[in-house]
Tab-separated table of C-alpha atoms and ligand atoms in Angstrom:
chain	number	residue	atom	x	y	z
A	1	MET	CA	92.587	246.586	-34.233
A	2	SER	CA	93.791	250.139	-34.737
A	3	ASN	CA	92.221	250.761	-31.378
A	4	MET	CA	94.563	248.306	-29.726
A	5	LYS	CA	97.574	249.641	-31.569
A	6	GLU	CA	96.772	253.057	-30.190
A	7	SER	CA	96.319	251.724	-26.683
A	8	LEU	CA	99.674	249.963	-26.809
A	9	ALA	CA	101.390	253.088	-28.107
A	10	GLY	CA	99.690	255.088	-25.365
A	11	ILE	CA	100.832	252.663	-22.663
A	12	ARG	CA	104.373	252.821	-23.947
A	13	GLU	CA	104.331	256.591	-23.896
A	14	GLU	CA	102.826	256.693	-20.429
A	15	PHE	CA	105.436	254.192	-19.235
A	16	ASP	CA	108.335	256.214	-20.622
A	17	LYS	CA	107.021	259.299	-18.901
A	18	SER	CA	106.723	257.670	-15.486
A	19	MET	CA	110.201	256.261	-15.833
A	20	GLU	CA	111.690	259.720	-16.079
A	21	ALA	CA	110.831	260.418	-12.445
A	22	VAL	CA	112.223	257.179	-10.968
A	23	LYS	CA	114.700	257.856	-8.136
A	24	ASP	CA	114.905	254.579	-6.247
A	25	SER	CA	114.245	250.884	-6.671
A	26	ALA	CA	110.927	251.028	-4.809
A	27	ALA	CA	109.562	253.500	-7.348
A	28	ALA	CA	110.762	251.307	-10.225
A	29	GLU	CA	109.032	248.310	-8.692
A	30	GLN	CA	105.781	250.279	-8.409
A	31	ILE	CA	105.941	251.039	-12.129
A	32	ARG	CA	106.622	247.412	-12.958
A	33	VAL	CA	103.525	246.355	-11.056
A	34	ALA	CA	101.420	249.110	-12.599
A	35	PHE	CA	102.310	248.180	-16.206
A	36	LEU	CA	103.451	244.560	-16.230
A	37	GLY	CA	101.761	243.123	-13.148
A	38	LYS	CA	98.783	240.757	-13.203
A	39	LYS	CA	96.417	243.675	-13.079
A	40	GLY	CA	98.788	245.967	-14.941
A	41	LYS	CA	97.913	248.145	-17.912
A	42	LEU	CA	99.555	245.942	-20.549
A	43	THR	CA	97.823	242.814	-19.249
A	44	GLN	CA	94.518	244.614	-19.357
A	45	VAL	CA	94.913	245.662	-22.985
A	46	LEU	CA	95.939	242.157	-23.961
A	47	ARG	CA	92.691	240.812	-22.546
A	48	GLY	CA	91.053	242.310	-25.641
A	49	MET	CA	93.101	240.003	-27.939
A	50	GLY	CA	90.238	237.498	-28.013
A	51	GLU	CA	88.138	239.858	-30.068
A	52	LEU	CA	90.707	240.090	-32.847
A	53	THR	CA	90.663	238.099	-36.061
A	54	ALA	CA	93.207	235.364	-36.752
A	55	GLU	CA	95.147	237.703	-39.063
A	56	GLU	CA	95.153	240.608	-36.674
A	57	ARG	CA	96.287	238.606	-33.665
A	58	PRO	CA	99.949	238.005	-34.637
A	59	VAL	CA	100.338	241.637	-35.663
A	60	ILE	CA	99.093	242.960	-32.364
A	61	GLY	CA	100.939	240.139	-30.524
A	62	LYS	CA	104.188	241.271	-32.088
A	63	ILE	CA	103.632	244.890	-31.094
A	64	ALA	CA	102.608	243.847	-27.583
A	65	ASN	CA	105.781	241.760	-27.200
A	66	GLU	CA	107.891	244.687	-28.330
A	67	VAL	CA	106.220	246.974	-25.813
A	68	ARG	CA	106.706	244.356	-23.066
A	69	SER	CA	110.396	243.844	-23.739
A	70	HIS	CA	110.905	247.593	-24.088
A	71	MET	CA	109.423	248.009	-20.613
A	72	GLU	CA	111.328	245.083	-19.123
A	73	ASN	CA	114.643	246.322	-20.464
A	74	ALA	CA	114.016	249.865	-19.314
A	75	LEU	CA	113.064	248.619	-15.870
A	76	SER	CA	116.089	246.397	-15.444
A	77	ASP	CA	118.376	249.220	-16.644
A	78	VAL	CA	116.908	251.664	-14.194
A	79	GLN	CA	116.985	249.090	-11.336
A	80	ALA	CA	120.686	248.504	-11.948
A	81	LYS	CA	121.326	252.219	-12.011
A	82	VAL	CA	119.491	253.102	-8.809
A	83	LYS	CA	120.949	250.066	-6.982
A	84	ALA	CA	124.437	251.271	-7.855
A	85	GLU	CA	123.561	254.746	-6.665
A	86	GLU	CA	122.068	253.467	-3.429
A	87	ARG	CA	125.176	251.396	-2.779
A	88	ALA	CA	127.510	254.291	-3.481
A	89	HIS	CA	125.459	256.475	-1.176
A	90	LYS	CA	125.558	253.875	1.608
A	91	LEU	CA	129.329	253.566	1.315
A	92	ARG	CA	129.714	257.297	1.487
A	93	ARG	CA	127.478	257.510	4.549
A	94	GLU	CA	129.197	254.678	6.435
A	95	VAL	CA	132.709	255.819	5.871
A	96	ILE	CA	134.906	255.594	9.021
A	97	ASP	CA	137.954	257.731	9.480
A	98	VAL	CA	140.299	255.472	11.407
A	99	THR	CA	142.782	258.311	11.815
A	100	VAL	CA	140.511	260.428	14.059
A	101	PRO	CA	141.984	260.381	17.619
A	102	SER	CA	139.682	258.656	20.145
A	103	SER	CA	138.547	260.372	23.311
A	104	MET	CA	139.867	257.517	25.588
A	105	LYS	CA	137.349	258.185	28.329
A	106	GLY	CA	137.419	254.721	29.888
A	107	ALA	CA	141.090	254.329	30.850
A	108	GLY	CA	141.182	252.357	34.106
A	109	ALA	CA	143.420	252.270	37.144
A	110	ARG	CA	144.874	249.618	39.417
A	111	HIS	CA	142.691	248.528	42.313
A	112	PRO	CA	144.079	249.733	45.679
A	113	LEU	CA	144.365	246.125	46.887
A	114	ASN	CA	146.519	245.248	43.906
A	115	MET	CA	148.501	248.434	44.460
A	116	ALA	CA	149.173	247.359	48.045
A	117	ILE	CA	150.088	243.808	47.015
A	118	ASN	CA	152.459	245.214	44.387
A	119	GLU	CA	154.057	247.659	46.817
A	120	ILE	CA	154.587	244.981	49.469
A	121	SER	CA	155.822	242.473	46.898
A	122	GLU	CA	158.352	244.993	45.587
A	123	ILE	CA	159.821	245.391	49.067
A	124	PHE	CA	160.303	241.655	49.536
A	125	LEU	CA	161.547	241.147	45.978
A	126	GLY	CA	164.198	243.711	46.870
A	127	LEU	CA	165.165	241.526	49.848
A	128	GLY	CA	165.659	238.538	47.556
A	129	TYR	CA	162.328	236.791	48.023
A	130	SER	CA	160.506	235.145	45.154
A	131	ILE	CA	156.735	235.085	44.672
A	132	ALA	CA	154.537	231.979	44.614
A	133	GLU	CA	150.804	231.625	44.190
A	134	GLY	CA	148.622	228.718	45.195
A	135	PRO	CA	145.047	227.448	44.960
A	136	GLU	CA	142.147	229.133	46.744
A	137	VAL	CA	140.310	225.820	46.769
A	138	GLU	CA	142.635	224.015	49.120
A	139	LEU	CA	143.063	220.624	50.750
A	140	ASP	CA	142.371	220.376	54.469
A	141	LYS	CA	145.851	218.959	55.030
A	142	TYR	CA	147.523	222.084	53.673
A	143	ASN	CA	145.161	224.609	55.222
A	144	PHE	CA	145.067	222.940	58.651
A	145	GLU	CA	146.406	219.450	59.268
A	146	LEU	CA	150.097	219.815	58.373
A	147	LEU	CA	150.121	223.243	60.061
A	148	ARG	CA	149.367	221.451	63.329
A	149	ILE	CA	145.700	222.350	63.351
A	150	PRO	CA	144.087	218.878	63.524
A	151	GLU	CA	140.375	218.222	63.436
A	152	GLY	CA	138.716	219.547	66.586
A	153	HIS	CA	141.450	222.131	67.210
A	154	PRO	CA	139.935	225.394	68.515
A	155	ALA	CA	141.740	227.405	65.813
A	156	ARG	CA	139.335	225.833	63.314
A	157	ASP	CA	136.405	227.547	65.035
A	158	THR	CA	137.791	230.988	64.320
A	159	GLN	CA	138.501	230.023	60.730
A	160	ASP	CA	135.250	228.461	59.573
A	161	THR	CA	134.875	228.344	55.830
A	162	PHE	CA	133.047	226.730	52.912
A	163	TYR	CA	133.709	222.993	52.664
A	164	PHE	CA	133.290	221.222	49.332
A	165	ASN	CA	133.688	217.931	51.207
A	166	ASP	CA	135.612	216.736	54.278
A	167	ASN	CA	138.954	217.305	52.586
A	168	VAL	CA	138.428	220.265	50.275
A	169	LEU	CA	137.693	223.822	51.383
A	170	LEU	CA	138.104	227.486	50.523
A	171	ARG	CA	141.429	228.323	52.179
A	172	THR	CA	141.173	230.426	55.341
A	173	GLN	CA	144.803	231.539	55.287
A	174	THR	CA	147.745	231.602	52.923
A	175	SER	CA	149.821	229.673	55.484
A	176	GLY	CA	149.079	226.422	53.647
A	177	MET	CA	151.465	227.694	51.002
A	178	GLN	CA	154.293	227.192	53.503
A	179	ILE	CA	153.690	223.461	53.303
A	180	ARG	CA	153.216	223.414	49.539
A	181	ILE	CA	156.517	225.237	49.080
A	182	MET	CA	158.515	223.158	51.562
A	183	GLU	CA	157.133	219.935	50.047
A	184	ASN	CA	158.430	220.929	46.637
A	185	GLN	CA	161.609	222.860	47.286
A	186	LYS	CA	164.531	222.396	49.631
A	187	PRO	CA	166.101	225.214	51.674
A	188	PRO	CA	167.380	227.856	51.399
A	189	LEU	CA	163.868	229.267	50.845
A	190	LYS	CA	162.710	232.871	50.706
A	191	VAL	CA	159.202	233.211	49.358
A	192	ILE	CA	156.111	235.377	49.646
A	193	CYS	CA	152.634	234.209	48.610
A	194	PRO	CA	149.930	236.816	48.060
A	195	GLY	CA	146.358	235.679	47.618
A	196	LYS	CA	142.681	235.581	48.564
A	197	VAL	CA	141.434	233.793	51.670
A	198	TYR	CA	137.906	233.026	52.856
A	199	ARG	CA	136.216	232.931	56.243
A	200	SER	CA	132.639	232.747	57.353
A	201	ASP	CA	132.761	236.283	58.796
A	202	ALA	CA	129.972	238.848	58.490
A	203	LEU	CA	130.764	241.924	56.429
A	204	ASP	CA	131.284	245.128	58.419
A	205	ALA	CA	133.621	248.123	58.315
A	206	THR	CA	136.653	246.005	59.232
A	207	HIS	CA	135.704	242.415	58.272
A	208	SER	CA	134.994	240.687	55.005
A	209	PRO	CA	134.301	237.018	54.228
A	210	VAL	CA	136.881	237.306	51.437
A	211	PHE	CA	140.133	239.107	52.019
A	212	HIS	CA	143.800	238.984	51.109
A	213	GLN	CA	146.951	237.898	52.851
A	214	ILE	CA	150.602	237.800	51.967
A	215	GLU	CA	152.385	234.845	53.457
A	216	GLY	CA	156.139	234.996	53.942
A	217	LEU	CA	158.474	232.073	54.512
A	218	VAL	CA	162.217	231.929	55.044
A	219	VAL	CA	164.018	228.651	55.779
A	220	ASP	CA	167.760	228.190	55.915
A	221	LYS	CA	170.539	227.155	58.232
A	222	GLY	CA	170.830	229.427	61.258
A	223	VAL	CA	167.742	231.597	60.711
A	224	THR	CA	166.786	233.330	63.971
A	225	MET	CA	164.066	235.471	65.462
A	226	GLY	CA	166.467	238.396	65.001
A	227	ASP	CA	166.261	237.875	61.231
A	228	LEU	CA	162.478	237.948	61.441
A	229	VAL	CA	162.468	241.175	63.431
A	230	GLY	CA	165.002	242.819	61.121
A	231	SER	CA	163.064	241.862	57.999
A	232	LEU	CA	159.742	243.078	59.370
A	233	ARG	CA	161.200	246.328	60.615
A	234	LEU	CA	162.638	247.014	57.204
A	235	PHE	CA	159.298	246.156	55.590
A	236	ALA	CA	157.449	248.556	57.923
A	237	LYS	CA	159.824	251.437	57.253
A	238	LYS	CA	159.803	250.937	53.490
A	239	LEU	CA	156.020	250.859	53.366
A	240	PHE	CA	155.058	253.505	55.907
A	241	GLY	CA	158.183	255.655	56.225
A	242	GLU	CA	161.469	255.716	58.153
A	243	LYS	CA	159.876	256.709	61.475
A	244	THR	CA	157.696	253.599	61.585
A	245	GLU	CA	158.538	251.136	64.352
A	246	ILE	CA	157.309	247.623	65.009
A	247	ARG	CA	156.157	246.059	68.275
A	248	LEU	CA	156.006	242.352	68.957
A	249	ARG	CA	153.432	240.850	71.284
A	250	PRO	CA	153.598	237.202	72.332
A	251	HIS	CA	150.827	235.175	70.742
A	252	HIS	CA	149.993	231.634	69.768
A	253	PHE	CA	149.833	230.148	66.312
A	254	PRO	CA	149.920	226.354	66.068
A	255	PHE	CA	152.466	226.391	63.238
A	256	THR	CA	155.045	228.750	64.756
A	257	GLU	CA	156.988	228.632	68.011
A	258	PRO	CA	157.499	231.177	69.398
A	259	SER	CA	154.668	233.170	67.818
A	260	VAL	CA	154.071	236.908	67.816
A	261	GLU	CA	151.552	239.443	66.690
A	262	VAL	CA	153.220	242.435	65.113
A	263	ASP	CA	151.992	246.020	65.458
A	264	LEU	CA	153.204	249.060	63.537
A	265	THR	CA	153.245	252.603	64.883
A	266	CYS	CA	149.968	254.182	63.829
A	267	TRP	CA	150.249	255.553	60.282
A	268	LYS	CA	147.919	258.407	61.098
A	269	CYS	CA	149.197	259.807	64.395
A	270	GLY	CA	152.690	258.292	64.399
A	271	GLY	CA	152.136	256.775	67.833
A	272	CYS	CA	150.504	259.525	69.933
A	273	GLY	CA	147.061	257.938	69.799
A	274	CYS	CA	144.155	258.863	67.541
A	275	ASN	CA	140.817	257.603	66.267
A	276	VAL	CA	142.446	255.242	63.737
A	277	CYS	CA	144.528	253.374	66.351
A	278	LYS	CA	141.832	253.881	68.999
A	279	GLY	CA	144.263	255.770	71.216
A	280	GLU	CA	146.758	252.896	71.206
A	281	GLY	CA	149.436	254.407	68.994
A	282	TRP	CA	149.890	250.937	67.440
A	283	ILE	CA	148.038	248.979	64.766
A	284	GLU	CA	148.177	245.213	64.366
A	285	VAL	CA	149.180	244.253	60.854
A	286	LEU	CA	150.523	240.737	60.871
A	287	GLY	CA	151.173	237.464	62.633
A	288	ALA	CA	154.561	235.818	62.605
A	289	GLY	CA	156.894	233.401	64.313
A	290	MET	CA	159.589	230.778	63.973
A	291	VAL	CA	158.403	227.831	61.887
A	292	HIS	CA	157.459	225.029	64.296
A	293	PRO	CA	159.939	222.116	64.159
A	294	GLU	CA	157.062	219.697	63.594
A	295	VAL	CA	155.927	221.688	60.564
A	296	LEU	CA	159.446	221.409	59.145
A	297	LYS	CA	159.367	217.666	59.837
A	298	ASN	CA	155.969	217.384	58.114
A	299	CYS	CA	157.776	218.561	54.991
A	300	ASN	CA	160.825	216.348	55.418
A	301	ILE	CA	163.070	219.194	56.483
A	302	ASP	CA	165.347	218.371	59.414
A	303	PRO	CA	164.754	220.929	62.223
A	304	GLU	CA	168.146	220.027	63.688
A	305	ILE	CA	169.768	221.467	60.569
A	306	TYR	CA	167.325	224.085	59.378
A	307	SER	CA	165.220	226.776	60.980
A	308	GLY	CA	162.916	229.379	59.554
A	309	PHE	CA	160.470	232.164	60.148
A	310	ALA	CA	157.068	232.870	58.689
A	311	PHE	CA	154.680	235.771	58.655
A	312	GLY	CA	151.220	236.571	57.358
A	313	ILE	CA	150.342	240.143	56.405
A	314	GLY	CA	146.740	241.351	56.227
A	315	VAL	CA	146.562	243.170	52.898
A	316	GLU	CA	143.262	245.011	53.456
A	317	ARG	CA	144.371	246.496	56.714
A	318	THR	CA	147.704	247.541	55.242
A	319	ALA	CA	146.064	249.068	52.147
A	320	MET	CA	143.545	250.934	54.297
A	321	GLY	CA	146.365	252.424	56.347
A	322	ARG	CA	148.565	253.146	53.389
A	323	TYR	CA	145.857	254.924	51.364
A	324	GLY	CA	143.672	256.304	54.141
A	325	ILE	CA	140.603	254.117	53.526
A	326	ASP	CA	138.290	253.907	56.537
A	327	ASP	CA	135.852	251.164	55.518
A	328	ILE	CA	136.871	247.771	54.120
A	329	ARG	CA	133.640	247.547	52.119
A	330	LEU	CA	134.832	250.339	49.837
A	331	LEU	CA	137.427	247.896	48.556
A	332	TYR	CA	134.821	245.472	47.219
A	333	GLU	CA	131.951	247.659	46.042
A	334	ASN	CA	133.746	248.780	42.885
A	335	ASP	CA	132.207	252.227	42.982
A	336	VAL	CA	134.141	254.074	40.275
A	337	ARG	CA	133.966	257.317	42.247
A	338	PHE	CA	136.064	255.569	44.911
A	339	LEU	CA	138.363	253.686	42.533
A	340	GLU	CA	139.088	256.743	40.396
A	341	GLN	CA	140.849	258.373	43.328
A	342	PHE	CA	143.682	255.871	42.905
A	343	LYS	CA	144.528	256.785	39.312
B	401	DAH	N1	147.750	232.542	59.057
B	401	DAH	C1	147.604	233.432	60.186
B	401	DAH	C2	146.199	234.006	60.207
B	401	DAH	O1	145.530	233.975	59.201
B	401	DAH	C3	148.604	234.551	60.119
B	401	DAH	C4	149.987	234.073	60.377
B	401	DAH	C5	150.484	234.015	61.653
B	401	DAH	C6	150.801	233.652	59.347
B	401	DAH	C7	151.739	233.579	61.933
B	401	DAH	C8	152.101	233.210	59.605
B	401	DAH	C9	152.551	233.180	60.912
B	401	DAH	O2	152.926	232.793	58.651
B	401	DAH	O3	153.833	232.754	61.146
B	401	DAH	O4	145.757	234.477	61.206
């Protein structure tokens, strides 16, 4: 029995010694297993209890229980202590100084197409126009039918697009907005409508299956072709400089009569002829005309009382001229090296 007393005292001493070196909870757990675990030192000593007499057993049992609770208490104390230390250390390590100024590397810039749309919009806002936007998924009647482009009309061939069904398509032009506006508002009207349009065109340096237009519409009493010319001339000068002139060429659009294509003096050479205007001195930028009386009638506006003009500006072409971009694809590739030049 004295043997076992000694062993228990020895275990306790050994335990206290190992505890001095404990620095983290893993080390404490190792000690727990080594002394109190199933194969631990205390358990092993207690296996010898069977050899004791009935009188000796409670004496040794009492000592063994004391040693066990001494170890358990010491372990739970040390676990609490190292856990608190570990937590404090973690908090110190993860501290964030919210007052440190950031490096702000990723500040973006406006896309050149949006810059062009904004610039053009500003000019027309200054002339008293308002801005309207409409759906890119459009009804056939707005995109074609009520603009006097019925089924089978040759103009539909040049404006093929994606059809969701017979009546719903991706709009090929913003001109449908003319109808939407005139259906909902009565003259006097002065509106521009910027937006995306879609055509089944192959992508090359000057064509894209998705591009942007800005539609313009003015309807009032006594609006004439002279008003159209004056407005477009002012637009051209504001956008490309005082020296810019416009040239009208007769054309045909089903929804205007008369219709014109409008050229601007070349923004690169100023009209002498260069590689940008292919020696012409002029660059085509928009289509325009006087709103066809039947289109007015389609929207319940009396052409005997009212008249109007409309125009459609190609945004890509204008942006390319305005910012010196020579390939339309640059506008859609989103290469930051290109886009960063417009900051
Ligand atoms: N929508 C025509 C096109 O995409 C452009 C156009 C021409 C618009 C004449 C107009 C206009 O408003 O009057 O080719």
